[in-house]
PDB file of C-alpha atoms in Angstrom:
ATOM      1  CA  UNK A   1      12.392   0.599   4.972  1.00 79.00           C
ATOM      2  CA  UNK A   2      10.060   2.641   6.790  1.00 72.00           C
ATOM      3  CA  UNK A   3      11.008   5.806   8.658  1.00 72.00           C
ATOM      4  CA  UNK A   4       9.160   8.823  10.870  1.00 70.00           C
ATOM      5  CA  UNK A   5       9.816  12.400   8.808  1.00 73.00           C
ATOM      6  CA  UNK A   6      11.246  15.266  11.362  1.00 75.00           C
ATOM      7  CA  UNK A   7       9.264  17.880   8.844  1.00 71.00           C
ATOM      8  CA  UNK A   8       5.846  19.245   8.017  1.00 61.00           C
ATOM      9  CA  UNK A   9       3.291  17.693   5.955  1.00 56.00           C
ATOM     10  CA  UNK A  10       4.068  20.067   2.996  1.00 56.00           C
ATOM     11  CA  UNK A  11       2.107  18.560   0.395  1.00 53.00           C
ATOM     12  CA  UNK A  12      -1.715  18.459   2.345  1.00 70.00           C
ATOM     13  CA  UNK A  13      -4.297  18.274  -0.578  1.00 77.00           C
ATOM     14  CA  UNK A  14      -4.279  15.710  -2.829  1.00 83.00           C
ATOM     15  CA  UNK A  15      -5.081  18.200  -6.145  1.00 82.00           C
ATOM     16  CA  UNK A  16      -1.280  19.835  -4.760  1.00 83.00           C
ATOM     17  CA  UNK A  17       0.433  17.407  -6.494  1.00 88.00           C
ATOM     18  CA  UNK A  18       2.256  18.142  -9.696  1.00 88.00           C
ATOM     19  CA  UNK A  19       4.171  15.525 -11.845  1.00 91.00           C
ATOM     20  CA  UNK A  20       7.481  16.360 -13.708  1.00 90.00           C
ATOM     21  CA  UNK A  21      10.255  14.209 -15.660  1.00 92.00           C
ATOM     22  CA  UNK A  22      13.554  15.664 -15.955  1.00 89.00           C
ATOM     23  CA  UNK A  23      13.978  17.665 -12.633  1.00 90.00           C
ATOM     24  CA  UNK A  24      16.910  18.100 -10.842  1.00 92.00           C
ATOM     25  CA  UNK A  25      17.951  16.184  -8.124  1.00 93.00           C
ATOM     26  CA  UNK A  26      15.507  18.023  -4.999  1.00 91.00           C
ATOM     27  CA  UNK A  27      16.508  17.509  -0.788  1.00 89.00           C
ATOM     28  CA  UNK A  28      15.331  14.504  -0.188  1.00 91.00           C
ATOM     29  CA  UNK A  29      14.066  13.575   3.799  1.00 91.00           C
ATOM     30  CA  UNK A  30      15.082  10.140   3.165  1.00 93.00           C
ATOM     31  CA  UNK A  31      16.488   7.790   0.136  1.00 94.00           C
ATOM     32  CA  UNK A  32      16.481   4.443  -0.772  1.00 96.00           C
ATOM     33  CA  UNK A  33      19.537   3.472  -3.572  1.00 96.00           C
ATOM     34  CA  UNK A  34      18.820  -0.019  -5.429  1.00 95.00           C
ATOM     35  CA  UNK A  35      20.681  -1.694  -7.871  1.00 92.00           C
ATOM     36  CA  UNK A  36      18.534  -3.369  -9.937  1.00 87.00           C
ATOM     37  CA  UNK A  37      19.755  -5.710 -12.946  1.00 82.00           C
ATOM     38  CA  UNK A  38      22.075  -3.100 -14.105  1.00 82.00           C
ATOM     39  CA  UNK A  39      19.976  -0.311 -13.438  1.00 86.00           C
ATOM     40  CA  UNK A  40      20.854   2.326 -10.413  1.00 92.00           C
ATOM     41  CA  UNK A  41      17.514   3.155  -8.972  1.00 94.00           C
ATOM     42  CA  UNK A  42      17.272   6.039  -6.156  1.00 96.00           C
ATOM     43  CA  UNK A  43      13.688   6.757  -4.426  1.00 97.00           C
ATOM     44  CA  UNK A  44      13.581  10.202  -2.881  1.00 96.00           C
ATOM     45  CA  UNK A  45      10.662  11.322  -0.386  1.00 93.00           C
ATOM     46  CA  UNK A  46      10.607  14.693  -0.196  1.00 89.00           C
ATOM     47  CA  UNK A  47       8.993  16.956   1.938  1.00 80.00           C
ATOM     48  CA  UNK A  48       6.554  17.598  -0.754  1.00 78.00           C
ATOM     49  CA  UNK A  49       6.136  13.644  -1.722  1.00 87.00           C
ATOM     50  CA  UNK A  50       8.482  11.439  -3.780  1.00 93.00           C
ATOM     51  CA  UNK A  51      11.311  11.386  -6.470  1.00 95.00           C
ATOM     52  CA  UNK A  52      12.798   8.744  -8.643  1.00 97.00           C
ATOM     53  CA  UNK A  53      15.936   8.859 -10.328  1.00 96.00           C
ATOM     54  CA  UNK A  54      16.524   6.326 -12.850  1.00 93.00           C
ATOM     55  CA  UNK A  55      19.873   5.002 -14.294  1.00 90.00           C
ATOM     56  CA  UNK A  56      21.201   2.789 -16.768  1.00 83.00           C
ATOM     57  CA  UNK A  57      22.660   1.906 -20.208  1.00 79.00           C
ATOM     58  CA  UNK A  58      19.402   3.063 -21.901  1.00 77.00           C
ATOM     59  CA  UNK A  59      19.769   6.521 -20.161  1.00 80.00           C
ATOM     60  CA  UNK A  60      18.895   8.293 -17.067  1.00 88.00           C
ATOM     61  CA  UNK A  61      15.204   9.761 -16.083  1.00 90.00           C
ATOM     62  CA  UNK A  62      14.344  11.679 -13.328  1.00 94.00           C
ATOM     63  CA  UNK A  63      10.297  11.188 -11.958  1.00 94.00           C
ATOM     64  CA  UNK A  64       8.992  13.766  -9.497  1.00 93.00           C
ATOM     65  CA  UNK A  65       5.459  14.060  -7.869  1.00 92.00           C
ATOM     66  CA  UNK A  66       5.217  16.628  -5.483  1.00 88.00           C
ATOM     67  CA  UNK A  67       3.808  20.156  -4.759  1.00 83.00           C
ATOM     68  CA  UNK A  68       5.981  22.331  -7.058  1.00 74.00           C
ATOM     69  CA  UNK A  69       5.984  26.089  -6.858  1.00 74.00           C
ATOM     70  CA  UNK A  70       5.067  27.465  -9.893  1.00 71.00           C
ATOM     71  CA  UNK A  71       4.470  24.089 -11.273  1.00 69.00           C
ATOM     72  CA  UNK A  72       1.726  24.571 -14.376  1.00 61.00           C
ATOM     73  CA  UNK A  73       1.465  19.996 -14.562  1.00 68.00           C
ATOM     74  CA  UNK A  74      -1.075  18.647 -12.431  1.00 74.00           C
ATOM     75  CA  UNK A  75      -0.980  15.074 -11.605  1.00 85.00           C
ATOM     76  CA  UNK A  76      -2.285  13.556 -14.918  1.00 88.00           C
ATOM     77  CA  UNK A  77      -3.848  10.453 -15.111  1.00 89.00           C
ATOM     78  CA  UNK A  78      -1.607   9.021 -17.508  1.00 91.00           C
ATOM     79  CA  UNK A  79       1.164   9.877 -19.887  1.00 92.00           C
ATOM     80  CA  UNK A  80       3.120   8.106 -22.147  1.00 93.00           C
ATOM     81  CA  UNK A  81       6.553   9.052 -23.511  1.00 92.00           C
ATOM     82  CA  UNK A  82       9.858   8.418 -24.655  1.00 88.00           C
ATOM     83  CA  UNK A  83      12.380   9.488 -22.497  1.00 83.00           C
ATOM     84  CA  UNK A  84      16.100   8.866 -24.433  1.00 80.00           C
ATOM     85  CA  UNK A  85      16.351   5.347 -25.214  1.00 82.00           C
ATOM     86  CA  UNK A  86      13.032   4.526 -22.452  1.00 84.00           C
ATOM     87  CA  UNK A  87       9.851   4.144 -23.120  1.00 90.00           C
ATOM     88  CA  UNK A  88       7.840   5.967 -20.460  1.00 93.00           C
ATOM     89  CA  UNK A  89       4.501   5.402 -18.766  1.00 95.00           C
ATOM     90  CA  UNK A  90       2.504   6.594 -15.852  1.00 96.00           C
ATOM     91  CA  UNK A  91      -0.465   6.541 -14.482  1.00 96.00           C
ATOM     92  CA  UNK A  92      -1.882   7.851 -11.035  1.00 95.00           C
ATOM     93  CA  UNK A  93      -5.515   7.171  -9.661  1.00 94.00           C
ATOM     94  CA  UNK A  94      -6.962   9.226  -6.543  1.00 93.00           C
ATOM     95  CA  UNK A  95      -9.194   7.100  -4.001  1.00 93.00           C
ATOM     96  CA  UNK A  96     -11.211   8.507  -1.561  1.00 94.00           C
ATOM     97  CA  UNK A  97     -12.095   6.121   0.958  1.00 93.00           C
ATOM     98  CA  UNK A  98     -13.815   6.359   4.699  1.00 93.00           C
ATOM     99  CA  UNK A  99     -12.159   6.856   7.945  1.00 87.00           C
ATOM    100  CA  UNK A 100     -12.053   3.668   8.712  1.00 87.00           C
ATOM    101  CA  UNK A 101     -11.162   2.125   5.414  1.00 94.00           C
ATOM    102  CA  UNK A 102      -8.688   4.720   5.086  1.00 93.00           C
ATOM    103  CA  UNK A 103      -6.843   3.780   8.453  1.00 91.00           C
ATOM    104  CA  UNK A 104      -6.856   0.498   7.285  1.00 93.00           C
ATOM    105  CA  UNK A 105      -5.578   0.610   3.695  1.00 94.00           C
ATOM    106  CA  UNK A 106      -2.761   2.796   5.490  1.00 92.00           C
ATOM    107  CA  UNK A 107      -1.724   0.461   7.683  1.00 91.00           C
ATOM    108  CA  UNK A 108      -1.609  -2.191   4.983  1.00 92.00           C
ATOM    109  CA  UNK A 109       0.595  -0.318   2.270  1.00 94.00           C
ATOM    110  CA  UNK A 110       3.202   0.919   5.285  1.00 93.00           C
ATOM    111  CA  UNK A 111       3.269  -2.942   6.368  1.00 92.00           C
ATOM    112  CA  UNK A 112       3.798  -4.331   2.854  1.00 92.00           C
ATOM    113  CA  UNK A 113       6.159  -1.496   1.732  1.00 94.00           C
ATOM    114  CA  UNK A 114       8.394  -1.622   4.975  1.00 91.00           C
ATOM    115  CA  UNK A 115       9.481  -4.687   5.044  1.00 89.00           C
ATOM    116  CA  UNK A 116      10.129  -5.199   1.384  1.00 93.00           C
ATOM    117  CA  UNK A 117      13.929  -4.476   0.214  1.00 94.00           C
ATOM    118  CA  UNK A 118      12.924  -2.456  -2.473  1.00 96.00           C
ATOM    119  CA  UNK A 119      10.513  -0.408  -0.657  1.00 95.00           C
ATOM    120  CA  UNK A 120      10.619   3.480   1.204  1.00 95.00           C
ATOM    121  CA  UNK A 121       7.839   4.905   3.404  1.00 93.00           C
ATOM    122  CA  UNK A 122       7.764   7.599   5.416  1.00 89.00           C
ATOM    123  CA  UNK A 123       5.649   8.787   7.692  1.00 86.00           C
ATOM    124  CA  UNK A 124       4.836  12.487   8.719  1.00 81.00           C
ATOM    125  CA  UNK A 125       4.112  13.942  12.219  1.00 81.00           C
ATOM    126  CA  UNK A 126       1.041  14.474  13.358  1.00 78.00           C
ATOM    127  CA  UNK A 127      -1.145  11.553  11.677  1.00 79.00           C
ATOM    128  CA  UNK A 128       0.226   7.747  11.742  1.00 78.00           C
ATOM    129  CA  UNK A 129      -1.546   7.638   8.040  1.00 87.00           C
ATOM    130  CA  UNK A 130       0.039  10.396   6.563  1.00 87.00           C
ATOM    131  CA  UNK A 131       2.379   9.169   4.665  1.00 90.00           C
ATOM    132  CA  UNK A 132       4.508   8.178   1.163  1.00 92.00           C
ATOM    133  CA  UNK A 133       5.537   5.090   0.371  1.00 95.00           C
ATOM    134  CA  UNK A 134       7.634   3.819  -2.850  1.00 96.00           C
ATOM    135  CA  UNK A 135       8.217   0.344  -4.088  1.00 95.00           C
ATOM    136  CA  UNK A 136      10.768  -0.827  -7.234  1.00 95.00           C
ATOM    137  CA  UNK A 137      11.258  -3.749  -9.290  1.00 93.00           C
ATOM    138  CA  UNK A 138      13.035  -4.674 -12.410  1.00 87.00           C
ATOM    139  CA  UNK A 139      11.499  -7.555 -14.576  1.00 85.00           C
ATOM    140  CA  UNK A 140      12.640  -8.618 -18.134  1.00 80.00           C
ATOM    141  CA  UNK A 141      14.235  -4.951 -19.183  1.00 78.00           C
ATOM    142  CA  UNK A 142      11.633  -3.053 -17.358  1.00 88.00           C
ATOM    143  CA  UNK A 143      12.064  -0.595 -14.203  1.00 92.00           C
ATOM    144  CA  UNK A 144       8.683   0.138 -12.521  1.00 94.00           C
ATOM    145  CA  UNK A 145       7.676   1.950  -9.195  1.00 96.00           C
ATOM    146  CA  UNK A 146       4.986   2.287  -7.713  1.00 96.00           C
ATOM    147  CA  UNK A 147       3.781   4.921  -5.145  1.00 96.00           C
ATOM    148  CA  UNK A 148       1.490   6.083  -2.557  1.00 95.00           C
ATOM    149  CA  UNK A 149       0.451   9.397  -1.300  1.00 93.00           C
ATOM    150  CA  UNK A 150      -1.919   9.625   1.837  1.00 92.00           C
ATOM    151  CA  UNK A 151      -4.075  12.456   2.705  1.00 90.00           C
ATOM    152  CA  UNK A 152      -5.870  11.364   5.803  1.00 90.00           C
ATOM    153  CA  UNK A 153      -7.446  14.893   6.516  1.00 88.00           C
ATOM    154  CA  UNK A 154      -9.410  14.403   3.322  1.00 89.00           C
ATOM    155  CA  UNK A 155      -9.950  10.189   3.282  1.00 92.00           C
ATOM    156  CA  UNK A 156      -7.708  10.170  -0.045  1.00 93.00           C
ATOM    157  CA  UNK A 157      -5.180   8.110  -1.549  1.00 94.00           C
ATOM    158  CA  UNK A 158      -2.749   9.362  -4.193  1.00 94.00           C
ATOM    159  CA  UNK A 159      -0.991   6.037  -6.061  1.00 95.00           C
ATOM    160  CA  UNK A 160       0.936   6.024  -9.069  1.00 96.00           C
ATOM    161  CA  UNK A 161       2.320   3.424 -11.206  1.00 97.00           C
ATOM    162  CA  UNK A 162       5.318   3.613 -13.492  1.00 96.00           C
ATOM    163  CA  UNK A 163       6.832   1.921 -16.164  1.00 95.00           C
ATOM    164  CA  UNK A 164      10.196   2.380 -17.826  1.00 93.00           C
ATOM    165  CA  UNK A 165      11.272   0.182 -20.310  1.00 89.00           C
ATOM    166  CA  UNK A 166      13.763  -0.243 -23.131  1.00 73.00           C
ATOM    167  CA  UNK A 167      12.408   1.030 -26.292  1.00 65.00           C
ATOM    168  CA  UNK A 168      12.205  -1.028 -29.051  1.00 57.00           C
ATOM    169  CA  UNK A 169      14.078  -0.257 -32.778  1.00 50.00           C
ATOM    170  CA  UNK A 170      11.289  -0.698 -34.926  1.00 46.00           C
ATOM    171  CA  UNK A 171      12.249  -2.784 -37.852  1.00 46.00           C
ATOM    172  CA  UNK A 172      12.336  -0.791 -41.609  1.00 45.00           C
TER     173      UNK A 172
END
């Protein structure tokens, strides 16, 4: 599902973005709600980028990457946790690409994230490639997402990748 934003581009530098599990619920521009092998799956885009609340028998978990006030986590590059009865992981990666490549890449992720049923882009006024984008799956007990934040007034690309899956008893 793709959709045009009616707000400002809160979140315009790339280094603005914080990560967070366990937030709140925030207000959310737009929301996609999946049900996903037993799992309840809601992507959020939010003014200030994207939110995923997660679900299920294992336990709920709440993912947020945006510009938080006050916020003291930057976007790491990875993290691994548990999370209740989830294992956690994320990752996020920052490209910087050219004008042209960035316009490009843009139009790409908006055309394969649109038109997928599991997929939520959003574009914001003033540039057709600024944008964020979310795409789910669930695949033998695991929930991932993965998401994209453009920044075309700086030629950089924000994308995460997370994994949730049941954690395993460990055998004594």
């Amino acid at each position: 599902m793709l959709t045009s934003l009616t707000t400002p581009y809160t979140d315009t530098r790339a280094a603005d973005l914080a990560w967070c599990l366990g937030k709140d619920p925030l207000p959310s521009l737009a929301d996609l709600d999946l049900q996903l092998d037993g799992a309840t799956v809601q992507l959020r885009l939010l003014g200030a980028s994207h939110q995923v609340l997660l679900d299920g028998a294992e336990g709920s978990c709440s993912e947020t990457v945006a510009c938080l006030p006050g916020s003291s986590t930057p976007l790491p590059l990875g993290v691994a946790k548990r999370v209740g009865d989830w294992e956690y992981e994320f990752a996020a990666r920052v490209e910087t690409l050219s004008r042209g490549s960035f316009a490009g890449r843009a139009q790409e992720l908006l055309a394969l994230v649109a038109d997928h049923p599991h997929g939520l882009a959003g574009t914001f006024p003033g540039s057709p490639h600024a944008f964020t984008a979310m795409l789910a799956q669930r695949h033998e007990g695991q929930v991932s997402w993965r998401t994209w934040h453009a920044y075309p007034q700086e030629g950089r690309l924000v994308a995460t990748r997370t994994r949730v899956a049941v954690r395993l008893a460990v055998p004594r």
